[in-house]
PDB file of C-alpha atoms in Angstrom:
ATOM      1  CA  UNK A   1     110.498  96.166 118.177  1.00  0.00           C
ATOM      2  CA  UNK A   2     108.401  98.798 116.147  1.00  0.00           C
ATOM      3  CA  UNK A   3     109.750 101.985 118.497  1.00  0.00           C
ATOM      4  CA  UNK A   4     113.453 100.257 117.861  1.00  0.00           C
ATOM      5  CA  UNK A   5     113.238 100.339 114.108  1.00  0.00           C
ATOM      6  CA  UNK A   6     111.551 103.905 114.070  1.00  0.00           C
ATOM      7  CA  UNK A   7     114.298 105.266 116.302  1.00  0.00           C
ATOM      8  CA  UNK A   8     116.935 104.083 114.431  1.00  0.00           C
ATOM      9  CA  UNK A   9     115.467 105.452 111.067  1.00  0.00           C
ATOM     10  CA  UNK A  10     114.856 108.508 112.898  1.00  0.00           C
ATOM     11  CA  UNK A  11     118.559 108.515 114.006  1.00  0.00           C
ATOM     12  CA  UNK A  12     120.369 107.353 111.101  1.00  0.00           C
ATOM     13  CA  UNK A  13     118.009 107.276 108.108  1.00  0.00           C
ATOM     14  CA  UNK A  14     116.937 110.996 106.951  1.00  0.00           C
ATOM     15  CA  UNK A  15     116.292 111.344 103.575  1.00  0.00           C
ATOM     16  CA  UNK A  16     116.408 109.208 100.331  1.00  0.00           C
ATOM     17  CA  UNK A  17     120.514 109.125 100.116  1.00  0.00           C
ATOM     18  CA  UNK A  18     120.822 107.686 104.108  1.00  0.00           C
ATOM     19  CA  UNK A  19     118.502 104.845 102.992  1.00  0.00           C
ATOM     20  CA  UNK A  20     119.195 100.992 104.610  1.00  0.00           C
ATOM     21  CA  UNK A  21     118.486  97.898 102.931  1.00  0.00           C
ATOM     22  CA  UNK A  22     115.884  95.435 104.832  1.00  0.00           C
ATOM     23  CA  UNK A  23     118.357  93.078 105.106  1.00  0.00           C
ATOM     24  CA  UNK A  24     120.695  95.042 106.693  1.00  0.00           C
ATOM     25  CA  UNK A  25     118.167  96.348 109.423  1.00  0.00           C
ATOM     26  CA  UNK A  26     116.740  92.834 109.702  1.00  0.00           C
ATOM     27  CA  UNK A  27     120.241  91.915 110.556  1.00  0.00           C
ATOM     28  CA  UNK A  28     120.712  94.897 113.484  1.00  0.00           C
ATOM     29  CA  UNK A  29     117.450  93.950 114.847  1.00  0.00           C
ATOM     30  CA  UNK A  30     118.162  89.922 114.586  1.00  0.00           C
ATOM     31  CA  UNK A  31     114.827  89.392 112.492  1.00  0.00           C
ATOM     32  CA  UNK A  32     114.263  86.722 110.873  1.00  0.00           C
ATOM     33  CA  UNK A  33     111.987  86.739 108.076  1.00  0.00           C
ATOM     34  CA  UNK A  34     110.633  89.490 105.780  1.00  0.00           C
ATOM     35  CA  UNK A  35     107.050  88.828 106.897  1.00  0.00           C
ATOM     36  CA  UNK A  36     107.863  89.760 110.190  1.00  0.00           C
ATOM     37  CA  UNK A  37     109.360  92.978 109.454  1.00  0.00           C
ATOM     38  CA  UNK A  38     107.206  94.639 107.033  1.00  0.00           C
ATOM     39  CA  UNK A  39     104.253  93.870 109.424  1.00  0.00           C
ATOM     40  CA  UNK A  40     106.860  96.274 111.782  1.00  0.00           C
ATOM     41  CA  UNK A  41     107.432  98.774 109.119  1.00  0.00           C
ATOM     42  CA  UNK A  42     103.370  98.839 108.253  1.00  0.00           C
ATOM     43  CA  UNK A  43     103.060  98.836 111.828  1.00  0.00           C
ATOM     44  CA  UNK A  44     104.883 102.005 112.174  1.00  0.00           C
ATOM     45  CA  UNK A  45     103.265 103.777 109.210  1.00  0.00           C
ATOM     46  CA  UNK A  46     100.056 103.287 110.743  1.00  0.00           C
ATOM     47  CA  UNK A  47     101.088 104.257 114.286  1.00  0.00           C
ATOM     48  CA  UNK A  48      99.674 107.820 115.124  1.00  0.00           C
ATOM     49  CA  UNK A  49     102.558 108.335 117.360  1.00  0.00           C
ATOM     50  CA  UNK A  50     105.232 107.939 114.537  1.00  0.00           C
ATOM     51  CA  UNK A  51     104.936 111.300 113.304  1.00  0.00           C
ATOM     52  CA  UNK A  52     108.113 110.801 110.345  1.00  0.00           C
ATOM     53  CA  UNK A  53     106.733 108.988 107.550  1.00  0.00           C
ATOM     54  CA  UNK A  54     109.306 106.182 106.594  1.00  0.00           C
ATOM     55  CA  UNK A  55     109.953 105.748 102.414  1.00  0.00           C
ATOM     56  CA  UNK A  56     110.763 102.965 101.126  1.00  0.00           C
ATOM     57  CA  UNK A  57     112.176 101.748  97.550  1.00  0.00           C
ATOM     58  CA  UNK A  58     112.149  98.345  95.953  1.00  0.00           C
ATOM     59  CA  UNK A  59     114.970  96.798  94.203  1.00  0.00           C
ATOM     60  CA  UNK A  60     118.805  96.628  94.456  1.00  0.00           C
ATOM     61  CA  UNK A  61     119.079 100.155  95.240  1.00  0.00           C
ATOM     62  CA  UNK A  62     116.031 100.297  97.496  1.00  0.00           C
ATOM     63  CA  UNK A  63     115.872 100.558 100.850  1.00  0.00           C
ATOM     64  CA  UNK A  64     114.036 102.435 103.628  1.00  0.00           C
ATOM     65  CA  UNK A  65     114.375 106.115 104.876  1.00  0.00           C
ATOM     66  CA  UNK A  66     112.335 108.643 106.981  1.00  0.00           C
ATOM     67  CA  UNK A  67     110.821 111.095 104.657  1.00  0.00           C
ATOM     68  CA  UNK A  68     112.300 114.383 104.268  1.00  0.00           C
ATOM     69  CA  UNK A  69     111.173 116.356 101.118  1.00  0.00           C
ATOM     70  CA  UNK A  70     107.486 116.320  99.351  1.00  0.00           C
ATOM     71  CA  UNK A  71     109.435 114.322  96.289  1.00  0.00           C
ATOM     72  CA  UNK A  72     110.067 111.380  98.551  1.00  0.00           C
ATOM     73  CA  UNK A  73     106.584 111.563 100.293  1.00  0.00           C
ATOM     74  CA  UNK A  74     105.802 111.168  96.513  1.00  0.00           C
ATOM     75  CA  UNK A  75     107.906 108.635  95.058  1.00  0.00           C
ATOM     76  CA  UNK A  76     107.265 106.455  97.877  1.00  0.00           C
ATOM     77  CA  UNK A  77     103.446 107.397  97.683  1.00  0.00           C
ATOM     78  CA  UNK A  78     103.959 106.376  93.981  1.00  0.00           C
ATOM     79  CA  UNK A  79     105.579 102.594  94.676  1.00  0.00           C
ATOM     80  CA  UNK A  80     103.061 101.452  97.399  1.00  0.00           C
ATOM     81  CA  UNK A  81     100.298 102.580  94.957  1.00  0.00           C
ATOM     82  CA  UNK A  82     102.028 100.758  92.011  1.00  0.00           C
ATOM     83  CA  UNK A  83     102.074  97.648  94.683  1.00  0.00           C
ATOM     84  CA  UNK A  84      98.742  98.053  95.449  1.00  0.00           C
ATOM     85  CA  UNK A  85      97.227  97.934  91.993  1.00  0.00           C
ATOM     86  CA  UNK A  86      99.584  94.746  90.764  1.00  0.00           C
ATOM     87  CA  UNK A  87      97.946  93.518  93.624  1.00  0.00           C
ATOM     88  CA  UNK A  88      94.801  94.293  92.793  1.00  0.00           C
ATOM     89  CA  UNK A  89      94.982  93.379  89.025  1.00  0.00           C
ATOM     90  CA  UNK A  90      95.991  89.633  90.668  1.00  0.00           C
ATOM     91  CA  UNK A  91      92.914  89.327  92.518  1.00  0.00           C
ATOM     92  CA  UNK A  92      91.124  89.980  89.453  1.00  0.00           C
ATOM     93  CA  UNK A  93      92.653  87.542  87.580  1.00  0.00           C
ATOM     94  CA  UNK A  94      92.589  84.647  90.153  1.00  0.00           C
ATOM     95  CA  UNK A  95      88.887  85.019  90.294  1.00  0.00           C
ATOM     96  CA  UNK A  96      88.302  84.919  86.513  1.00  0.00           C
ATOM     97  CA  UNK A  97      90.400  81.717  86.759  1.00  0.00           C
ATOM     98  CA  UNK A  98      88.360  80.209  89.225  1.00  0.00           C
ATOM     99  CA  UNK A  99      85.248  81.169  87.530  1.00  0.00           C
ATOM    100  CA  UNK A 100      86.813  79.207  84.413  1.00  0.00           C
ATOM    101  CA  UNK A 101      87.420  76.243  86.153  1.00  0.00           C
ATOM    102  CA  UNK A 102      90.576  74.961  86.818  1.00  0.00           C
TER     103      UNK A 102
END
């Protein structure tokens, strides 16, 4: 499923402005739940063969995209990071709670 996504990015996707919602490839590529396809999509960005690097934006405008200027390498860079440390900051927090007592 992973080289079917990728190839149709590759194919149809260039840059920021050809971007797809998930929905709307979850729907070409009958998946069924989001779980399932962002293990695909992190599946792909960590696949040595997958040489284009696939952006992605969150939000009602969002949407995926392969990668083709150093200012959406960068903007996408920037939103996984953001992810990352809301993520992070949770973690932190849970554990202070459970230290409290609950």
């Amino acid at each position: 499923m992973e080289e079917l996504i990728y190839d149709y990015l590759v194919l149809n996707c260039i840059g920021y402005d050809n971007r797809i919602k998930a929905k709307d490839l979850m729907k070409k590529f009958n998946i069924k739940d989001n779980k399932t396809f962002r293990s695909y999509i992190q599946d792909i960005r960590q696949d040595a063969e997958c040489k284009r690097l696939i952006g992605s934006e969150a939000g009602k405008n969002g949407g995926y995209w392969i990668i083709n200027s150093k200012e959406e390498l960068e903007e996408t860079v920037h939103h996984l990071y953001a992810r990352a440390i809301e993520m992070q900051k949770n973690c932190k927090i849970m554990k202070k709670k459970w230290k409290r007592g609950f």
